């Protein structure tokens, strides 16, 4: 591959992008970060950070100048409440960013392009039961993805394939399954289940109640952020050009997730289930056979272990915001 020194991370103001910038800087790369916003909770260690709206082609040309590798993580996204309510905006924003980033990378002679897609590309008809069969890469077709967000990701996976096959841009594609960890959004409507539950438990009193979306028997697997950035790097540097799952195989119900967080917090927590709230697919898990086979690695950090720093970080943030009362602090 030759020695690559200069890389671009888009979405560098976001949760995974920011962690990836830190990881790449620590590995000795020169990193340009691009986003429409700065990282919220700590400064970016990127050598250069540019505030650019990647829905504009000319900005994608600016972002990709003089770099060899592009990690394209920027996306309009959020938790299930968000992505199930704004299909038009999410699909439009991500379509524009994705196609312009691919084309700008090609024009600027980028040698490798990483795209973060999602477990939301998998067909809904395979995810109707909590005892779900783990999803294999080939299950994505015939397609019935999540409306808006998932459909757009699936389409971009194909564009990456076409650009690689016909236009000579090496592309790598990873389907992330629920990522969590410190510095992730924990409030405001775009947060995901682990962060939302950590926040609710931190704000509850011992013996208090938290609201759970759905009956809590929906199942998921969750990947700790350190596994995610390492997986991104390994997939980017592998020879395998087709989409790969990047997720944990440790399946839990949302009720079990709440129990784990309550135990970490040292609180007795009662669950109040709100059946009117969106809960997404009934069950979803990653099948890691392919990544084990082609990369010889898979995410390994147990959920219970990764939740400890995540909970502590969210609790600390809430304390700084003055939202923990004396009794809960
Ligand atoms: P995030 O929202 O924290 O980061 C995405 C970043 O993209 C944000 O900082 C946002 O400002 C930026 N962005 C949005 N619109 C932009 C624009 N027009 N121009 C420039 N930047 C823009 O989300 P994340 O969790 O860090 O996700 C990173 C990637 O991983 C995304 O592609 C997402 O679809 C994918 N993904 C994440 C998860 C997860 O569990 N976090 C799961 C599946 C896939």
Short mmCIF file of C-alpha atoms and ligand atoms in Angstrom, two decimals:
data_model
loop_
_atom_site.label_atom_id
_atom_site.label_comp_id
_atom_site.label_asym_id
_atom_site.label_seq_id
_atom_site.Cartn_x
_atom_site.Cartn_y
_atom_site.Cartn_z
CA UNK A 1 0.00 0.00 0.00
CA UNK A 2 3.01 2.31 0.39
CA UNK A 3 3.38 4.40 3.50
CA UNK A 4 0.32 6.52 4.09
CA UNK A 5 0.84 9.58 6.24
CA UNK A 6 -1.96 12.02 5.53
CA UNK A 7 -5.55 11.09 6.26
CA UNK A 8 -8.94 12.76 6.47
CA UNK A 9 -11.64 11.92 9.01
CA UNK A 10 -15.09 13.34 8.26
CA UNK A 11 -17.53 13.53 11.15
CA UNK A 12 -14.51 14.39 13.31
CA UNK A 13 -16.72 16.54 15.53
CA UNK A 14 -18.93 13.54 16.25
CA UNK A 15 -18.67 10.64 18.64
CA UNK A 16 -16.87 7.94 16.63
CA UNK A 17 -15.00 10.38 14.37
CA UNK A 18 -13.47 12.17 17.35
CA UNK A 19 -12.29 8.90 18.90
CA UNK A 20 -10.91 7.82 15.52
CA UNK A 21 -8.94 11.07 15.19
CA UNK A 22 -7.36 10.43 18.59
CA UNK A 23 -6.50 6.85 17.59
CA UNK A 24 -4.92 7.88 14.26
CA UNK A 25 -2.95 10.78 15.76
CA UNK A 26 -1.60 8.38 18.41
CA UNK A 27 -0.53 6.05 15.58
CA UNK A 28 1.51 8.85 14.04
CA UNK A 29 -0.71 9.93 11.13
CA UNK A 30 -1.15 13.53 10.05
CA UNK A 31 -4.90 13.97 10.44
CA UNK A 32 -7.33 16.51 9.01
CA UNK A 33 -10.69 16.51 10.75
CA UNK A 34 -13.78 17.90 9.03
CA UNK A 35 -17.27 18.46 10.41
CA UNK A 36 -19.97 21.13 10.56
CA UNK A 37 -19.33 21.35 14.29
CA UNK A 38 -16.40 21.06 16.71
CA UNK A 39 -16.30 18.13 19.14
CA UNK A 40 -18.62 18.99 22.01
CA UNK A 41 -16.78 17.77 25.08
CA UNK A 42 -13.03 18.16 24.43
CA UNK A 43 -10.83 19.74 21.71
CA UNK A 44 -9.88 17.70 18.67
CA UNK A 45 -6.24 16.57 18.50
CA UNK A 46 -6.42 16.71 14.66
CA UNK A 47 -3.50 18.58 13.06
CA UNK A 48 -5.99 20.58 11.06
CA UNK A 49 -9.71 20.90 11.73
CA UNK A 50 -11.97 22.46 9.14
CA UNK A 51 -15.58 23.41 9.63
CA UNK A 52 -17.24 22.47 6.34
CA UNK A 53 -20.73 21.49 5.26
CA UNK A 54 -20.18 18.33 3.23
CA UNK A 55 -23.57 18.60 1.54
CA UNK A 56 -21.77 20.99 -0.82
CA UNK A 57 -19.50 19.49 -3.48
CA UNK A 58 -16.93 22.31 -3.38
CA UNK A 59 -16.45 21.67 0.35
CA UNK A 60 -15.83 17.98 -0.29
CA UNK A 61 -13.11 19.00 -2.77
CA UNK A 62 -11.52 21.21 -0.08
CA UNK A 63 -11.79 18.43 2.53
CA UNK A 64 -10.12 15.77 0.37
CA UNK A 65 -7.20 17.80 -0.99
CA UNK A 66 -3.75 16.33 -0.34
CA UNK A 67 -4.80 13.26 1.65
CA UNK A 68 -4.21 9.60 0.82
CA UNK A 69 -6.87 7.93 2.95
CA UNK A 70 -10.39 9.12 3.71
CA UNK A 71 -12.43 7.84 6.66
CA UNK A 72 -15.90 9.09 5.83
CA UNK A 73 -17.98 9.01 9.01
CA UNK A 74 -19.99 12.22 8.71
CA UNK A 75 -23.71 11.52 8.66
CA UNK A 76 -26.99 12.99 9.74
CA UNK A 77 -27.99 10.43 12.32
CA UNK A 78 -29.31 9.77 15.79
CA UNK A 79 -31.16 7.21 17.87
CA UNK A 80 -34.30 5.41 16.77
CA UNK A 81 -36.56 8.32 17.79
CA UNK A 82 -34.65 10.60 15.42
CA UNK A 83 -34.05 8.38 12.39
CA UNK A 84 -37.62 7.07 12.38
CA UNK A 85 -39.11 10.58 12.32
CA UNK A 86 -37.13 12.54 9.71
CA UNK A 87 -36.71 10.30 6.66
CA UNK A 88 -36.60 13.05 4.05
CA UNK A 89 -33.93 15.19 5.73
CA UNK A 90 -31.74 12.27 6.75
CA UNK A 91 -31.90 10.65 3.32
CA UNK A 92 -31.26 13.95 1.49
CA UNK A 93 -28.38 15.08 3.71
CA UNK A 94 -26.62 11.72 3.68
CA UNK A 95 -27.13 11.16 -0.04
CA UNK A 96 -25.54 14.52 -0.84
CA UNK A 97 -22.60 14.06 1.53
CA UNK A 98 -21.88 10.51 0.48
CA UNK A 99 -21.94 10.89 -3.26
CA UNK A 100 -19.98 14.17 -3.17
CA UNK A 101 -17.36 12.70 -0.82
CA UNK A 102 -16.83 9.69 -3.09
CA UNK A 103 -16.54 11.81 -6.22
CA UNK A 104 -14.27 14.42 -4.58
CA UNK A 105 -12.02 11.61 -3.28
CA UNK A 106 -11.75 10.19 -6.79
CA UNK A 107 -10.97 13.57 -8.34
CA UNK A 108 -8.32 14.33 -5.72
CA UNK A 109 -6.59 10.97 -6.20
CA UNK A 110 -7.36 9.50 -2.78
CA UNK A 111 -6.10 5.90 -2.67
CA UNK A 112 -8.52 4.44 -0.13
CA UNK A 113 -11.97 5.39 1.09
CA UNK A 114 -13.65 4.03 4.23
CA UNK A 115 -17.43 4.20 4.58
CA UNK A 116 -19.32 3.63 7.82
CA UNK A 117 -22.63 1.99 7.07
CA UNK A 118 -25.01 0.46 9.58
CA UNK A 119 -26.88 -2.61 10.76
CA UNK A 120 -29.94 -0.58 9.69
CA UNK A 121 -29.32 -1.86 6.13
CA UNK A 122 -30.45 -5.36 7.12
CA UNK A 123 -33.93 -6.50 6.08
CA UNK A 124 -36.70 -5.82 8.57
CA UNK A 125 -38.21 -9.22 7.75
CA UNK A 126 -35.25 -10.91 9.49
CA UNK A 127 -35.62 -8.85 12.67
CA UNK A 128 -39.17 -9.43 13.87
CA UNK A 129 -38.32 -11.74 16.82
CA UNK A 130 -36.25 -11.01 19.94
CA UNK A 131 -34.51 -14.41 19.49
CA UNK A 132 -33.04 -13.13 16.25
CA UNK A 133 -30.67 -15.10 14.06
CA UNK A 134 -27.45 -13.08 13.98
CA UNK A 135 -27.19 -11.11 10.76
CA UNK A 136 -24.69 -12.23 8.14
CA UNK A 137 -23.31 -9.87 5.53
CA UNK A 138 -25.08 -11.65 2.66
CA UNK A 139 -28.47 -11.19 4.39
CA UNK A 140 -28.62 -7.55 3.26
CA UNK A 141 -30.08 -8.66 -0.08
CA UNK A 142 -32.93 -9.10 -1.00
CA UNK A 143 -33.38 -5.79 0.73
CA UNK A 144 -35.92 -4.34 3.13
CA UNK A 145 -33.80 -1.82 5.04
CA UNK A 146 -34.83 0.72 7.67
CA UNK A 147 -36.68 3.55 5.90
CA UNK A 148 -34.62 6.64 5.04
CA UNK A 149 -31.36 6.14 6.93
CA UNK A 150 -30.93 2.39 6.22
CA UNK A 151 -31.97 2.62 2.58
CA UNK A 152 -29.52 5.43 1.94
CA UNK A 153 -26.67 3.52 3.62
CA UNK A 154 -27.41 0.46 1.50
CA UNK A 155 -27.37 2.54 -1.67
CA UNK A 156 -24.02 4.10 -0.69
CA UNK A 157 -22.57 0.62 -0.07
CA UNK A 158 -23.34 -0.09 -3.72
CA UNK A 159 -21.83 3.20 -4.87
CA UNK A 160 -18.63 2.28 -3.03
CA UNK A 161 -18.61 -1.03 -4.91
CA UNK A 162 -19.17 0.66 -8.30
CA UNK A 163 -16.42 3.22 -7.66
CA UNK A 164 -14.01 0.44 -6.71
CA UNK A 165 -14.88 -1.80 -9.64
CA UNK A 166 -15.15 0.82 -12.35
CA UNK A 167 -13.35 3.98 -11.25
CA UNK A 168 -10.33 2.59 -9.40
CA UNK A 169 -11.05 3.98 -5.93
CA UNK A 170 -10.32 1.32 -3.29
CA UNK A 171 -13.26 1.32 -0.89
CA UNK A 172 -13.74 -0.39 2.48
CA UNK A 173 -17.17 -0.70 4.05
CA UNK A 174 -18.08 -1.55 7.67
CA UNK A 175 -21.61 -2.05 8.99
CA UNK A 176 -21.53 -0.72 12.55
CA UNK A 177 -23.85 -2.25 15.13
CA UNK A 178 -24.75 0.12 18.05
CA UNK A 179 -21.62 1.83 19.31
CA UNK A 180 -21.40 3.30 22.82
CA UNK A 181 -18.82 4.84 25.12
CA UNK A 182 -17.64 8.07 26.74
CA UNK A 183 -18.03 11.30 24.74
CA UNK A 184 -21.16 10.01 22.99
CA UNK A 185 -24.35 12.07 22.80
CA UNK A 186 -26.38 11.38 25.94
CA UNK A 187 -29.24 13.84 25.70
CA UNK A 188 -31.28 15.97 23.32
CA UNK A 189 -33.04 13.32 21.19
CA UNK A 190 -30.17 11.93 19.09
CA UNK A 191 -28.71 9.70 21.82
CA UNK A 192 -28.79 5.90 21.57
CA UNK A 193 -30.17 3.40 24.08
CA UNK A 194 -27.03 2.82 26.24
CA UNK A 195 -26.38 6.54 26.74
CA UNK A 196 -30.08 7.29 27.28
CA UNK A 197 -30.32 4.56 29.92
CA UNK A 198 -27.12 5.69 31.66
CA UNK A 199 -28.56 9.23 31.82
CA UNK A 200 -31.94 8.09 33.13
CA UNK A 201 -30.38 5.86 35.78
CA UNK A 202 -27.93 8.59 36.83
CA UNK A 203 -30.80 11.05 37.22
CA UNK A 204 -33.01 8.59 39.13
CA UNK A 205 -32.91 8.21 42.86
CA UNK A 206 -32.09 4.89 44.52
CA UNK A 207 -35.39 2.98 44.45
CA UNK A 208 -36.68 5.30 41.71
CA UNK A 209 -38.16 4.64 38.30
CA UNK A 210 -36.87 4.99 34.74
CA UNK A 211 -38.86 5.04 31.52
CA UNK A 212 -38.01 2.37 28.93
CA UNK A 213 -39.11 2.59 25.30
CA UNK A 214 -41.19 -0.49 24.42
CA UNK A 215 -41.53 -3.55 26.66
CA UNK A 216 -37.75 -3.81 27.07
CA UNK A 217 -37.67 -7.33 25.64
CA UNK A 218 -36.28 -6.08 22.31
CA UNK A 219 -32.71 -7.36 21.90
CA UNK A 220 -29.51 -5.71 20.67
CA UNK A 221 -25.75 -6.05 20.80
CA UNK A 222 -23.55 -3.09 21.72
CA UNK A 223 -19.94 -2.42 20.74
CA UNK A 224 -17.58 -0.38 22.91
CA UNK A 225 -15.96 2.58 21.15
CA UNK A 226 -12.38 1.27 21.51
CA UNK A 227 -13.33 -1.90 19.63
CA UNK A 228 -15.01 0.25 16.99
CA UNK A 229 -12.00 2.43 16.16
CA UNK A 230 -9.65 -0.53 16.13
CA UNK A 231 -12.04 -2.39 13.83
CA UNK A 232 -12.26 0.60 11.47
CA UNK A 233 -8.49 0.72 11.22
CA UNK A 234 -8.12 -3.03 10.66
CA UNK A 235 -10.84 -3.11 8.00
CA UNK A 236 -9.36 -0.07 6.24
CA UNK A 237 -5.98 -1.82 6.02
CA UNK A 238 -7.33 -5.22 5.00
CA UNK A 239 -7.63 -6.57 1.48
CA UNK A 240 -11.32 -7.34 1.93
CA UNK A 241 -13.39 -4.86 -0.10
CA UNK A 242 -16.97 -6.04 0.63
CA UNK A 243 -19.17 -4.87 3.52
CA UNK A 244 -18.21 -6.36 6.89
CA UNK A 245 -20.14 -6.39 10.16
CA UNK A 246 -18.40 -4.42 12.88
CA UNK A 247 -20.29 -5.17 16.06
CA UNK A 248 -20.52 -7.28 19.16
CA UNK A 249 -22.16 -10.72 19.28
CA UNK A 250 -23.15 -10.31 22.94
CA UNK A 251 -26.95 -10.13 22.74
CA UNK A 252 -28.93 -8.48 25.57
CA UNK A 253 -32.50 -7.29 26.06
CA UNK A 254 -32.97 -3.62 26.85
CA UNK A 255 -34.26 -4.71 30.28
CA UNK A 256 -30.96 -6.52 30.91
CA UNK A 257 -29.08 -3.42 29.79
CA UNK A 258 -31.01 -1.37 32.36
CA UNK A 259 -30.21 -3.92 35.08
CA UNK A 260 -26.49 -3.76 34.24
CA UNK A 261 -26.44 0.03 34.38
CA UNK A 262 -28.41 0.05 37.66
CA UNK A 263 -25.92 -2.39 39.15
CA UNK A 264 -22.97 -0.23 38.05
CA UNK A 265 -24.71 2.81 39.54
CA UNK A 266 -25.40 0.90 42.76
CA UNK A 267 -29.10 1.78 42.58
CA UNK A 268 -32.34 -0.18 42.80
CA UNK A 269 -34.29 0.89 39.74
CA UNK A 270 -37.88 0.14 38.71
CA UNK A 271 -38.71 0.12 34.98
CA UNK A 272 -41.75 1.82 33.54
CA UNK A 273 -42.38 0.60 29.98
CA UNK A 274 -43.82 3.09 27.52
CA UNK A 275 -45.31 1.09 24.66
CA UNK A 276 -46.11 4.21 22.63
CA UNK A 277 -42.41 5.04 22.04
CA UNK A 278 -40.45 3.78 19.00
CA UNK A 279 -38.35 0.72 19.76
CA UNK A 280 -36.96 -0.14 16.33
CA UNK A 281 -36.62 -3.76 15.21
CA UNK A 282 -37.55 -6.48 17.69
CA UNK A 283 -34.16 -8.14 17.74
CA UNK A 284 -30.79 -7.54 16.13
CA UNK A 285 -27.41 -9.19 16.50
CA UNK A 286 -24.18 -9.32 14.53
CA UNK A 287 -22.77 -12.54 13.05
CA UNK A 288 -19.00 -12.13 13.19
CA UNK A 289 -17.98 -15.25 11.24
CA UNK A 290 -16.85 -13.20 8.25
CA UNK A 291 -14.74 -10.62 10.12
CA UNK A 292 -13.13 -13.42 12.15
CA UNK A 293 -12.30 -15.20 8.91
CA UNK A 294 -10.99 -12.29 6.85
CA UNK A 295 -9.48 -9.99 9.50
CA UNK A 296 -8.69 -12.55 12.22
CA UNK A 297 -10.13 -10.19 14.82
CA UNK A 298 -13.50 -9.14 16.25
CA UNK A 299 -14.80 -6.74 18.92
CA UNK A 300 -13.94 -8.21 22.30
CA UNK A 301 -14.82 -5.80 25.11
CA UNK A 302 -17.74 -7.19 27.20
CA UNK A 303 -20.76 -4.89 27.60
CA UNK A 304 -20.53 -4.87 31.40
CA UNK A 305 -16.90 -3.70 31.13
CA UNK A 306 -17.53 -0.93 28.61
CA UNK A 307 -20.56 0.38 30.46
CA UNK A 308 -18.50 1.32 33.53
CA UNK A 309 -16.50 4.19 31.96
CA UNK A 310 -19.57 5.16 29.90
CA UNK A 311 -21.79 5.47 32.96
CA UNK A 312 -19.12 7.30 34.97
CA UNK A 313 -18.57 9.79 32.15
CA UNK A 314 -22.30 10.55 31.75
CA UNK A 315 -22.73 10.85 35.52
CA UNK A 316 -19.81 13.30 35.63
CA UNK A 317 -21.30 15.38 32.80
CA UNK A 318 -24.67 15.57 34.55
CA UNK A 319 -22.93 16.57 37.76
CA UNK A 320 -21.07 19.37 35.94
CA UNK A 321 -24.37 20.53 34.46
CA UNK A 322 -25.82 20.67 37.97
CA UNK A 323 -28.51 18.13 37.13
CA UNK A 324 -27.73 15.60 39.86
CA UNK A 325 -29.57 16.46 43.06
CA UNK A 326 -27.90 15.96 46.45
CA UNK A 327 -29.75 12.67 46.92
CA UNK A 328 -28.67 11.22 43.56
CA UNK A 329 -25.14 12.70 43.46
P1 LIG B 1 -22.33 11.55 15.29
O1 LIG B 1 -23.66 12.17 15.00
O2 LIG B 1 -21.75 11.75 16.65
O3 LIG B 1 -21.26 12.00 14.21
C1 LIG B 1 -21.60 12.32 12.90
C2 LIG B 1 -20.99 13.67 12.59
O4 LIG B 1 -21.30 14.03 11.25
C3 LIG B 1 -21.53 14.80 13.49
O5 LIG B 1 -20.49 15.41 14.23
C4 LIG B 1 -22.16 15.77 12.52
O6 LIG B 1 -22.00 17.14 12.87
C5 LIG B 1 -21.43 15.43 11.22
N1 LIG B 1 -22.21 15.93 10.09
C6 LIG B 1 -23.55 15.83 9.91
N2 LIG B 1 -23.91 16.51 8.81
C7 LIG B 1 -22.77 17.06 8.30
C8 LIG B 1 -22.51 17.89 7.17
N3 LIG B 1 -23.50 18.29 6.37
N4 LIG B 1 -21.23 18.26 6.94
C9 LIG B 1 -20.22 17.87 7.76
N5 LIG B 1 -20.42 17.08 8.84
C10 LIG B 1 -21.68 16.68 9.11
O7 LIG B 1 -22.50 10.00 14.97
P2 LIG B 1 -21.49 8.77 15.23
O8 LIG B 1 -22.16 7.87 16.19
O9 LIG B 1 -20.13 9.26 15.52
O10 LIG B 1 -21.54 8.07 13.80
C11 LIG B 1 -20.46 8.10 12.87
C12 LIG B 1 -20.80 7.21 11.68
O11 LIG B 1 -21.08 5.89 12.12
C13 LIG B 1 -22.02 7.67 10.90
O12 LIG B 1 -21.78 7.46 9.53
C14 LIG B 1 -23.11 6.75 11.38
O13 LIG B 1 -24.11 6.59 10.41
C15 LIG B 1 -22.34 5.47 11.61
N6 LIG B 1 -22.99 4.57 12.57
C16 LIG B 1 -22.97 4.84 13.91
C17 LIG B 1 -23.57 3.95 14.80
C18 LIG B 1 -23.57 4.20 16.28
O14 LIG B 1 -24.05 3.35 17.04
N7 LIG B 1 -23.04 5.32 16.77
C19 LIG B 1 -24.22 2.80 14.32
C20 LIG B 1 -24.23 2.56 12.94
C21 LIG B 1 -23.59 3.45 12.09
#
